[in-house]
Short mmCIF file of C-alpha atoms in Angstrom, two decimals:
data_model
loop_
_atom_site.label_atom_id
_atom_site.label_comp_id
_atom_site.label_asym_id
_atom_site.label_seq_id
_atom_site.Cartn_x
_atom_site.Cartn_y
_atom_site.Cartn_z
CA MET A 1 0.14 -0.07 0.06
CA LYS A 2 2.85 2.38 0.99
CA ASN A 3 4.74 1.78 -2.45
CA LYS A 4 1.64 2.34 -4.25
CA PHE A 5 1.55 5.60 -2.77
CA LEU A 6 4.70 6.71 -3.17
CA ASN A 7 4.64 5.47 -7.03
CA THR A 8 1.04 7.47 -7.52
CA LEU A 9 2.92 10.46 -5.93
CA LYS A 10 6.07 10.10 -8.51
CA SER A 11 3.78 9.76 -11.09
CA LEU A 12 2.00 12.71 -10.56
CA PHE A 13 5.04 14.80 -9.72
CA PHE A 14 6.82 13.70 -13.17
CA SER A 15 3.67 14.29 -14.80
CA GLY A 16 3.36 17.72 -13.92
CA LEU A 17 7.27 18.24 -14.53
CA PHE A 18 7.27 17.08 -17.66
CA THR A 19 4.05 18.80 -18.76
CA ILE A 20 5.35 22.64 -17.55
CA LEU A 21 9.17 21.94 -18.47
CA PRO A 22 8.91 22.92 -21.93
CA ILE A 23 7.60 26.09 -21.47
CA VAL A 24 9.33 26.84 -17.77
CA LEU A 25 12.73 26.37 -19.78
CA THR A 26 11.39 28.59 -22.60
CA ILE A 27 10.45 31.07 -20.08
CA TYR A 28 14.00 30.99 -18.48
CA LEU A 29 16.49 31.63 -21.26
CA PHE A 30 14.32 34.42 -22.54
CA LEU A 31 14.42 35.85 -18.98
CA PHE A 32 17.99 35.33 -19.20
CA THR A 33 18.27 37.09 -22.46
CA PHE A 34 16.47 39.88 -21.15
CA ARG A 35 18.53 40.53 -17.67
CA LEU A 36 21.66 40.08 -20.08
CA LEU A 37 20.24 42.91 -22.04
CA ALA A 38 19.12 44.80 -19.09
CA HIS A 39 22.91 44.44 -17.45
CA TRP A 40 24.14 45.99 -20.85
CA PHE A 41 21.31 48.90 -20.78
CA LYS A 42 20.99 49.75 -17.19
CA PRO A 43 17.83 51.81 -17.56
CA LEU A 44 16.02 48.35 -18.24
CA GLN A 45 17.04 47.25 -14.76
CA TYR A 46 13.87 49.27 -13.21
CA ILE A 47 11.15 47.19 -15.15
CA THR A 48 12.66 43.68 -14.21
CA PRO A 49 10.09 41.89 -11.64
CA VAL A 50 10.12 42.11 -8.18
CA SER A 51 12.89 40.27 -6.35
CA LEU A 52 11.60 37.28 -4.36
CA GLN A 53 14.98 37.10 -2.15
CA TYR A 54 12.98 38.15 0.91
CA LEU A 55 10.60 35.39 0.76
CA SER A 56 11.57 32.08 2.84
CA PRO A 57 13.80 29.64 0.53
CA TYR A 58 11.74 27.11 2.53
CA ALA A 59 8.29 28.57 1.65
CA GLU A 60 9.38 29.12 -1.86
CA PHE A 61 10.50 25.69 -2.27
CA VAL A 62 7.07 24.01 -0.53
CA PHE A 63 5.13 26.46 -3.06
CA VAL A 64 7.27 25.01 -6.37
CA LEU A 65 6.56 21.60 -5.18
CA ALA A 66 2.92 22.25 -4.69
CA PHE A 67 2.69 23.92 -7.78
CA ILE A 68 4.24 20.90 -9.68
CA PHE A 69 1.97 17.98 -7.85
CA ALA A 70 -0.92 20.55 -9.12
CA ILE A 71 0.12 20.49 -12.54
CA GLY A 72 0.40 16.64 -12.32
CA ILE A 73 -3.03 16.26 -11.14
CA ILE A 74 -4.65 18.32 -12.91
CA SER A 75 -2.70 17.37 -16.20
CA LYS A 76 -4.77 14.20 -15.87
CA LEU A 77 -7.91 15.93 -16.69
CA PHE A 78 -9.08 16.41 -19.97
CA ILE A 79 -9.87 20.11 -19.80
CA LEU A 80 -5.92 21.27 -19.33
CA LYS A 81 -5.38 19.36 -22.18
CA GLY A 82 -7.35 22.18 -24.43
CA ILE A 83 -5.63 24.92 -22.18
CA ILE A 84 -2.13 23.50 -22.91
CA HIS A 85 -2.84 23.15 -26.77
CA TRP A 86 -4.09 26.34 -26.68
CA LEU A 87 -0.90 28.14 -24.99
CA GLU A 88 1.44 25.95 -27.32
CA SER A 89 -0.84 27.57 -30.26
CA LEU A 90 -0.20 30.56 -28.78
CA VAL A 91 3.57 30.18 -28.44
CA MET A 92 4.26 28.71 -31.73
CA ARG A 93 2.79 31.78 -33.51
CA ILE A 94 5.75 33.78 -31.54
CA PRO A 95 8.31 33.77 -34.11
CA LEU A 96 11.78 34.13 -31.59
CA VAL A 97 10.02 31.94 -29.07
CA ARG A 98 8.71 29.35 -31.77
CA PRO A 99 11.71 27.43 -32.53
CA VAL A 100 13.11 27.72 -28.88
CA TYR A 101 9.94 25.98 -27.37
CA HIS A 102 9.52 23.40 -30.09
CA GLY A 103 13.12 22.28 -29.70
CA ILE A 104 12.85 22.29 -25.88
CA LYS A 105 9.55 20.24 -26.03
CA GLN A 106 10.87 18.03 -28.63
CA LEU A 107 13.79 17.03 -26.23
CA VAL A 108 11.98 16.58 -23.20
CA HIS A 109 9.89 14.47 -25.28
CA ALA A 110 12.40 12.45 -26.99
CA LEU A 111 13.67 12.07 -23.36
CA THR A 112 10.78 11.04 -21.05
CA HIS A 113 8.42 9.13 -23.84
CA SER A 114 9.41 5.25 -24.72
CA ASP A 115 7.50 5.82 -28.43
CA LYS A 116 10.88 7.93 -29.21
CA VAL A 117 13.38 6.24 -31.45
CA SER A 118 15.65 8.92 -31.32
CA ILE A 119 17.10 8.05 -27.78
CA GLN A 120 18.57 4.21 -28.30
CA GLN A 121 19.91 3.54 -25.06
CA VAL A 122 20.94 4.44 -21.07
CA VAL A 123 24.89 4.29 -21.27
CA TYR A 124 27.58 5.49 -18.89
CA VAL A 125 30.62 7.05 -20.36
CA GLU A 126 34.18 8.36 -18.84
CA PHE A 127 33.43 12.21 -19.07
CA PRO A 128 34.61 14.67 -18.23
CA ARG A 129 37.77 12.77 -17.31
CA LYS A 130 39.10 9.25 -16.92
CA GLY A 131 37.74 7.52 -13.94
CA VAL A 132 34.57 10.09 -13.83
CA TYR A 133 31.22 7.98 -15.07
CA THR A 134 28.40 10.00 -16.49
CA LEU A 135 24.96 9.16 -17.54
CA GLY A 136 24.08 9.45 -20.82
CA PHE A 137 21.84 8.85 -23.49
CA VAL A 138 23.05 7.50 -26.90
CA THR A 139 21.27 9.28 -30.13
CA GLY A 140 22.85 7.85 -32.74
CA VAL A 141 25.59 7.02 -34.88
CA LEU A 142 27.93 9.85 -36.03
CA PRO A 143 28.53 9.39 -39.85
CA SER A 144 31.83 8.55 -41.06
CA GLU A 145 32.61 11.96 -42.78
CA ILE A 146 32.40 14.01 -39.85
CA ALA A 147 33.86 11.11 -37.58
CA PRO A 148 36.99 11.83 -35.35
CA SER A 149 38.39 8.49 -37.65
CA THR A 150 37.01 6.16 -40.00
CA GLU A 151 38.63 3.00 -38.67
CA GLU A 152 35.60 3.19 -35.92
CA VAL A 153 32.05 3.53 -35.61
CA PHE A 154 31.46 6.68 -33.25
CA HIS A 155 28.09 6.69 -31.36
CA THR A 156 26.68 10.57 -30.20
CA VAL A 157 26.00 10.69 -26.74
CA PHE A 158 23.87 13.51 -25.31
CA ILE A 159 25.09 13.90 -21.69
CA PRO A 160 22.16 15.72 -19.40
CA THR A 161 22.96 18.30 -16.88
CA THR A 162 21.50 18.11 -13.05
CA PRO A 163 18.56 19.62 -12.54
CA THR A 164 17.57 20.80 -15.96
CA PRO A 165 18.21 17.56 -18.29
CA THR A 166 17.34 19.63 -21.69
CA THR A 167 20.74 21.17 -21.27
CA GLY A 168 24.05 19.24 -21.59
CA TYR A 169 27.14 18.28 -23.81
CA LEU A 170 27.28 16.34 -27.11
CA ILE A 171 29.87 14.09 -27.33
CA SER A 172 31.21 11.14 -29.85
CA VAL A 173 32.69 8.01 -28.67
CA THR A 174 33.35 4.40 -29.57
CA GLU A 175 31.15 1.37 -28.96
CA LYS A 176 33.90 -0.27 -26.62
CA GLU A 177 33.75 3.09 -24.63
CA LEU A 178 29.95 2.79 -24.08
CA ILE A 179 29.36 1.08 -20.56
CA LYS A 180 25.54 -0.44 -21.07
CA CYS A 181 22.79 0.79 -18.37
CA SER A 182 19.96 -1.40 -16.94
CA MET A 183 17.97 1.77 -16.67
CA ASN A 184 15.20 2.94 -19.37
CA ARG A 185 15.28 6.76 -20.07
CA GLN A 186 12.52 7.41 -17.85
CA GLU A 187 14.11 5.51 -14.60
CA ALA A 188 17.52 7.55 -16.15
CA MET A 189 15.38 10.95 -16.14
CA ALA A 190 14.65 10.78 -12.59
CA LEU A 191 17.81 9.96 -11.01
CA VAL A 192 19.32 13.12 -13.01
CA ILE A 193 16.53 15.52 -11.97
CA SER A 194 16.48 14.81 -8.36
CA GLY A 195 20.38 14.64 -8.43
CA GLY A 196 20.70 10.92 -7.44
CA ILE A 197 18.08 11.08 -5.03
CA ILE A 198 15.41 9.05 -6.87
CA HIS A 199 16.70 5.53 -7.81
CA PRO A 200 14.95 2.91 -9.98
CA ASP A 201 12.40 1.00 -7.43
CA LYS A 202 13.32 -2.38 -9.02
CA PHE A 203 17.25 -1.61 -8.03
CA VAL A 204 16.18 -0.56 -4.24
CA GLN A 205 15.99 -3.19 -1.44
CA ASP A 206 12.82 -2.93 0.75
CA LYS A 207 14.29 -2.60 4.13
CA GLU A 208 10.81 -3.00 5.75
CA LEU A 209 11.15 -6.80 4.62
#
């Protein structure tokens, strides 16, 4: 019963997270760009939103978690799907925002949905140096015309960052440098986003037994 309840909470949390992630990251990128411009043009700093630095960091953290869970619950309802489609159609009409949002949405969907063939395998690679193993996603085979060497087959691997997996590094490694991982992409994503806190249930022993 306890495990079922925890699995339901996890499902709702990640449902809400993956629903709002493309929109939030798109907004974040444009806010970052705006703040960069505001730094260059000081008069623009006076029209930035009021800082939340005076709020309790714990209260802000609880609010964000509650908001994500709420989105996860509402996303199960039919009415929100219509609202999301309407917001997406609105975003897709904005010339500068459209390519950014579309790219982020495709990446999030590819990393979290099993029906996508773009993510072929979850692996470990030695990155950024020897002896350090990093979780990555094999996205394809590098064409020999642009590969570092024609003597071996190179695979392209996307290395996501924590806690925003839509940003990261693209590296090319040989087959022998890939260490296969038994996690699927959803389990790997949960591990990356949580900073290693959330582990797949099938690898965690029940201490209560």
